[in-house]
Short mmCIF file of C-alpha atoms in Angstrom, two decimals:
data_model
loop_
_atom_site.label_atom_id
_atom_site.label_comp_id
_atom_site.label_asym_id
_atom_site.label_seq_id
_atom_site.Cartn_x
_atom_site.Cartn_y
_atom_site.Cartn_z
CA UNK A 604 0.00 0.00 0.00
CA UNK A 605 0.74 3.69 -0.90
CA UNK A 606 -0.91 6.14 1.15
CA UNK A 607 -0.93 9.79 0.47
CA UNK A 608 -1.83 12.35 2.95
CA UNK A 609 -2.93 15.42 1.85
CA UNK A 610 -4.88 18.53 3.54
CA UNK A 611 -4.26 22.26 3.81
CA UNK A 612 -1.98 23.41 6.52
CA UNK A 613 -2.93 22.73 10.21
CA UNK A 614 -4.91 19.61 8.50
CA UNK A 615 -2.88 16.85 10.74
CA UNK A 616 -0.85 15.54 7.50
CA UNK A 617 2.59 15.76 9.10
CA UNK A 618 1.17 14.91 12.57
CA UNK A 619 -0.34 11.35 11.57
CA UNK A 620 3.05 9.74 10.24
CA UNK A 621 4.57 11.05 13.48
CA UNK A 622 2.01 10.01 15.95
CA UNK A 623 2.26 6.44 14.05
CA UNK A 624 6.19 6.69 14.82
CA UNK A 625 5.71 7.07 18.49
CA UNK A 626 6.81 10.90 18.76
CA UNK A 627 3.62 11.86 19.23
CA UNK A 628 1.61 9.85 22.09
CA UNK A 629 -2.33 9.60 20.89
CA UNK A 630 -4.85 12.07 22.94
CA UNK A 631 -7.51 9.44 22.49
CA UNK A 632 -8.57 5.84 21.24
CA UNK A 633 -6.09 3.09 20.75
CA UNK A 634 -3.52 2.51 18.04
CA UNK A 635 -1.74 -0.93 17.01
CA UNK A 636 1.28 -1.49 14.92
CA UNK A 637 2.54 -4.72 13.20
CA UNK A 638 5.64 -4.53 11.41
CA UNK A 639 8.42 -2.66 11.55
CA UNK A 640 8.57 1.08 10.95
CA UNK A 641 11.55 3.65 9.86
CA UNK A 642 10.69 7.25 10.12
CA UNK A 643 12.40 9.49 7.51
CA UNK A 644 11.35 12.51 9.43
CA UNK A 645 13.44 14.95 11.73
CA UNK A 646 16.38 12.60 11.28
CA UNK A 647 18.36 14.68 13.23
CA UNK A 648 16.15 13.27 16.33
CA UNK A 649 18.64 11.84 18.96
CA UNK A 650 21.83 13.33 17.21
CA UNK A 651 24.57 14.86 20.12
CA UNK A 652 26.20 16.91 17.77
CA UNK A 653 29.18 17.34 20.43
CA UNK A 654 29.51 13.53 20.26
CA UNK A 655 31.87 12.00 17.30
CA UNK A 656 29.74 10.59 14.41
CA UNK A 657 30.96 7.31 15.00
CA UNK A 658 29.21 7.70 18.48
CA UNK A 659 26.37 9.14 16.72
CA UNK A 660 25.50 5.97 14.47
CA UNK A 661 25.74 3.82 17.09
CA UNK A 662 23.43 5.95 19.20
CA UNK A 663 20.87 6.02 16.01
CA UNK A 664 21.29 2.98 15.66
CA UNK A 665 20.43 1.66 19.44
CA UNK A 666 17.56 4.09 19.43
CA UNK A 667 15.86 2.39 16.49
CA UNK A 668 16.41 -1.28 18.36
CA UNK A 669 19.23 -2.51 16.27
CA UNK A 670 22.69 -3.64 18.00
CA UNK A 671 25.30 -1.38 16.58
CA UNK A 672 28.13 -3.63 15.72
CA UNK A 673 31.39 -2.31 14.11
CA UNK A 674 30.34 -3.73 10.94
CA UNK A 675 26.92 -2.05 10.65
CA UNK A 676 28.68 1.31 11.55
CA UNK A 677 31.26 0.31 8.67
CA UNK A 678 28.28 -0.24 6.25
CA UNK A 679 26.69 2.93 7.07
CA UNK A 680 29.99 4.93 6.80
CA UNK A 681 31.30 3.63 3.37
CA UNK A 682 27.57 4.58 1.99
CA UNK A 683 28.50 8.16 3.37
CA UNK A 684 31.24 8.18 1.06
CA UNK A 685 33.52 10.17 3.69
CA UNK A 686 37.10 9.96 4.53
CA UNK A 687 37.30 7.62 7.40
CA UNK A 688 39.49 9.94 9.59
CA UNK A 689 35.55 12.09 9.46
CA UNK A 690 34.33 9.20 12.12
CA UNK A 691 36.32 10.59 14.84
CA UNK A 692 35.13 14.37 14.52
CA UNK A 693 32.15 15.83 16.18
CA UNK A 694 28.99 16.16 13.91
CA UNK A 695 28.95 20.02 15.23
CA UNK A 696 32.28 20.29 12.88
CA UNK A 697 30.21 18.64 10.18
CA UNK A 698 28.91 20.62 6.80
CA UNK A 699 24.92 20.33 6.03
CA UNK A 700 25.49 18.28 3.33
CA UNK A 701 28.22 15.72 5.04
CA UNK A 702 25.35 15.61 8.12
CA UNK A 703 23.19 14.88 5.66
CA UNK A 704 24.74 11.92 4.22
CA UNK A 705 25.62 10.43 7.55
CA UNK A 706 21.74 10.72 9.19
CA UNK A 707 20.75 9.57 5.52
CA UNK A 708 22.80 6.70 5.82
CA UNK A 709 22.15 5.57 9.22
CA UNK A 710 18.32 6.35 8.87
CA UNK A 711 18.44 3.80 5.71
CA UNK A 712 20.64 1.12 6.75
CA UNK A 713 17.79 -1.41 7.40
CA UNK A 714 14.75 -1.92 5.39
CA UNK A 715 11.41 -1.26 6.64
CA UNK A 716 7.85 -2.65 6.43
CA UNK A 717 5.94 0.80 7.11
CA UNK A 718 8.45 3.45 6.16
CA UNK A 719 7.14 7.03 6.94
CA UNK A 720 7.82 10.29 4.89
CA UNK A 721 6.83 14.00 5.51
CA UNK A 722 7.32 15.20 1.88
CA UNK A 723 9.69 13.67 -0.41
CA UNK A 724 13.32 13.18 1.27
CA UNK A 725 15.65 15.44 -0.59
CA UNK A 726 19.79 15.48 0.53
CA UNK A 727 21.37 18.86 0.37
CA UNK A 728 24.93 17.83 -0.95
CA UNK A 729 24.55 17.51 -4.85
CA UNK A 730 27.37 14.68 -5.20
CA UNK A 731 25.36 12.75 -3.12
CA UNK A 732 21.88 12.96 -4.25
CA UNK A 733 21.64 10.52 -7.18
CA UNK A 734 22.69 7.91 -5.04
CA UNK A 735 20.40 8.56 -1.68
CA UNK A 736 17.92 8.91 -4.53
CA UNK A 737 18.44 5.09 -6.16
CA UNK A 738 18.69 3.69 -2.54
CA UNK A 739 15.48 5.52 -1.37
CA UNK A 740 13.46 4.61 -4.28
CA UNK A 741 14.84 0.88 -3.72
CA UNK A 742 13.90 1.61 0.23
CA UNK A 743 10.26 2.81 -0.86
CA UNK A 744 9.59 -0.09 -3.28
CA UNK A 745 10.47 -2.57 -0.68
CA UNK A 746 8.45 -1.35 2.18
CA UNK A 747 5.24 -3.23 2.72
CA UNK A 748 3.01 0.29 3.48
CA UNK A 749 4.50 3.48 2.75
CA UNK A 750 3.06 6.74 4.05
CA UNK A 751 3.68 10.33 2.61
CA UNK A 752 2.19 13.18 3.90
CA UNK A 753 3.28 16.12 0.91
CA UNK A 754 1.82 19.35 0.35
CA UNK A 755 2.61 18.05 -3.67
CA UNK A 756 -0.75 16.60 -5.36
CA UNK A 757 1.17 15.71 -8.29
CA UNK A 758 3.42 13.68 -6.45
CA UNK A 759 0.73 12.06 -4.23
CA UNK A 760 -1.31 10.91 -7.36
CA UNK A 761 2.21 9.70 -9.22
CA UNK A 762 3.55 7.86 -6.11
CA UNK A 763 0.59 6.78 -4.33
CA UNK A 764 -2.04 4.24 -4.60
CA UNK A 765 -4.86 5.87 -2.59
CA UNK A 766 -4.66 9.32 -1.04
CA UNK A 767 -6.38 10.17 2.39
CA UNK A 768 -7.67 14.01 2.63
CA UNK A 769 -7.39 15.45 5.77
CA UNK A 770 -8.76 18.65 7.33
CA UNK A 771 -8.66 19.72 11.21
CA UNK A 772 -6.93 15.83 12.39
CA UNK A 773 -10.00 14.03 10.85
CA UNK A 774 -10.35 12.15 7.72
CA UNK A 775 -12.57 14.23 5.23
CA UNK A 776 -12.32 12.03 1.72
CA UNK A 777 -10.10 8.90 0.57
CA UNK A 778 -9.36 9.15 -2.98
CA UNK A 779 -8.13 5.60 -5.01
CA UNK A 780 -5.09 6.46 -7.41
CA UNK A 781 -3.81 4.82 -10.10
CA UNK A 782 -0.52 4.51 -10.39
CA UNK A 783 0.70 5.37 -14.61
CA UNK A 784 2.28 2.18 -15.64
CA UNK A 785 4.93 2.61 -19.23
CA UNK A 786 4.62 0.01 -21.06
CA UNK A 787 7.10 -2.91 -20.57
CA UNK A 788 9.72 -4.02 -22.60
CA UNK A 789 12.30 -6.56 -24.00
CA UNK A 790 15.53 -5.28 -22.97
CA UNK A 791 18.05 -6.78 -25.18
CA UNK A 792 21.73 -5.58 -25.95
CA UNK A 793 24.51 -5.43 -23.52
CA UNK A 794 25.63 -8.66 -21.65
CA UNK A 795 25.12 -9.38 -17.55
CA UNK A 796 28.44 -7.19 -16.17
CA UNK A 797 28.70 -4.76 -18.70
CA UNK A 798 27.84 -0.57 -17.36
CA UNK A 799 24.90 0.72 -18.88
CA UNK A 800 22.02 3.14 -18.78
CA UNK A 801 19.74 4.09 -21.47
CA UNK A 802 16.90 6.35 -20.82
CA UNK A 803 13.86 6.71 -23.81
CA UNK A 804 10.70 7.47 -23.62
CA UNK A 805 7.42 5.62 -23.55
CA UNK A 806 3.97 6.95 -23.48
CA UNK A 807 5.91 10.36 -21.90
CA UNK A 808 7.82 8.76 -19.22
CA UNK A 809 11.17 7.82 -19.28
CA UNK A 810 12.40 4.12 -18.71
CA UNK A 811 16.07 3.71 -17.38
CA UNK A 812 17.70 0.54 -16.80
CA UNK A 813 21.10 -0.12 -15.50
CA UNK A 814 23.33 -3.55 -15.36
CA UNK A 815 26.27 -2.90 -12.33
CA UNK A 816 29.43 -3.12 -14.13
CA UNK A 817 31.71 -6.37 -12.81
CA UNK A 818 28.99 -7.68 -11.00
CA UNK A 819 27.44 -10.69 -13.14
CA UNK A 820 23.88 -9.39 -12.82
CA UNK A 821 22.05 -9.63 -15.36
CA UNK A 822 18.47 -8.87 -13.67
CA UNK A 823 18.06 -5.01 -12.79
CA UNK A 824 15.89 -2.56 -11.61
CA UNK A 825 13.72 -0.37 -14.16
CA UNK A 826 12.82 2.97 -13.42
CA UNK A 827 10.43 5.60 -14.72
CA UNK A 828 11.35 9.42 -14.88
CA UNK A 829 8.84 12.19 -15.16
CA UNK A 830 10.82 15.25 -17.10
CA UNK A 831 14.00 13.50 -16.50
CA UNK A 832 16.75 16.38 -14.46
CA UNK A 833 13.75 18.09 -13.54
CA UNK A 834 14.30 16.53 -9.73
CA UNK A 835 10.77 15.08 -10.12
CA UNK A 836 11.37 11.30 -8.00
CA UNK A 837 11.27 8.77 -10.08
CA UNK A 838 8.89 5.81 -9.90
CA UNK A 839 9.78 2.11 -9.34
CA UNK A 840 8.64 -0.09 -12.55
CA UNK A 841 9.81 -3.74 -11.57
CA UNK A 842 12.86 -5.81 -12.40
CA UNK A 843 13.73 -6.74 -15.90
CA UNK A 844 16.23 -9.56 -17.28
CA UNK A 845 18.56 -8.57 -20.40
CA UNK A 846 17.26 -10.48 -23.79
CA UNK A 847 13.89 -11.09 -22.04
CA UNK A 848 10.29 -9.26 -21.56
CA UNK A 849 9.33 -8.94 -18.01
#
């Protein structure tokens, strides 16, 4: 399931995903979760910035209920990109965009079953952004529920598979969307291993598929862009197999 939240300001849209992650404790009636849940919001919750970032992940990562072992922390940090010598500094010494990466890291290290989003996760630090993009895309297609509250309609009927309207904390109108499908494809050419993407357009999206180079895969994930470099998030087609239709 992909559930929109939508509402004019004051409606309760950013409230609900955080009253669902336990920041918020309910006023009245009951609530019960099944499944675990990773909140992309106000990641920065928890963070000492006068503590190391080393310290930091393994903080995050006790907070969240997972045992922060030396090689989760080294997962985390060579997503980050960042010289190694960075573990040992205080986050306060940190640039937005190298905070960024670490909280982004950490906050994705672990896929979720009911992931929670207050608009659409953007990283400041350009460098970085196509990748956090392909790994939150992979997070959100994996995810069992997802729920986005986003003052962007356009992005709530692209992303979404029903959208709840809310006005005042109480549920005004639930609206079914249908997600745009592109039509699906053989994709012949290169062989499993090679590095490829080739982006074209069908029925006015754009389909991009990419083999890992050195990696033997030849199954990969397909993905439709809106106005490709416009920023718009792309949306998760399937998997595809080279020579074969899918």
């Amino acid at each position: 399931a992909r559930i929109g939240l939508a509402g004019p300001k004051g409606s309760g849209k950013s409230t609900l995903p955080r009253l669902i992650a336990g920041v918020y404790p309910p006023t009245g009636g009951s609530m019960e979760i099944d499944g675990d849940i990773v909140p992309l919001i106000g990641l920065n919750a928890g963070v000492n910035l006068d503590f190391v970032a080393a310290d930091n992940i393994r903080l995050l990562l006790r907070i969240s209920g997972r045992k922060p072992t030396q090689a989760i922390v080294d997962y985390i940090w060579a997503f980050t990109e960042l010289d190694e010598r960075k573990q040992q500094l205080p986050l306060r010494m940190f640039s937005p965009g190298m905070l960024m990466r670490v909280l982004f890291a950490t906050a994705t290290a672990f896929p979720a079953d009911i992931l929670l989003l207050d608009e659409w996760l953007s990283v400041v630090d350009e460098k970085f952004s196509a990748k956090a993009e392909a790994r939150l895309q992979r997070f959100v297609s994996q995810a069992v529920i997802v729920i986005i509250a986003s003052h962007d309609h356009e992005l709530l009927r692209r992303v979404c598979t029903s959208i709840v309207h809310l006005d005042q904390g109480r549920i005004v109108r639930t609206v079914q969307a249908t997600l745009a499908e592109p039509a699906l494809m053989a994709l012949d050419g290169p062989a499993p291993g090679s590095s490829v993407s080739q982006p074209f357009n069908i029925s006015g999206w754009a389909i991009d598929r990419s083999a890992p180079a050195g990696t033997g895969v030849d199954t990969v994930d397909v993905w439709a862009y809106r106005n490709p470099g416009s920023g718009t998030p792309p949306m998760f087609v399937g998997t595809a197999t080279y020579g074969a239709a899918r």
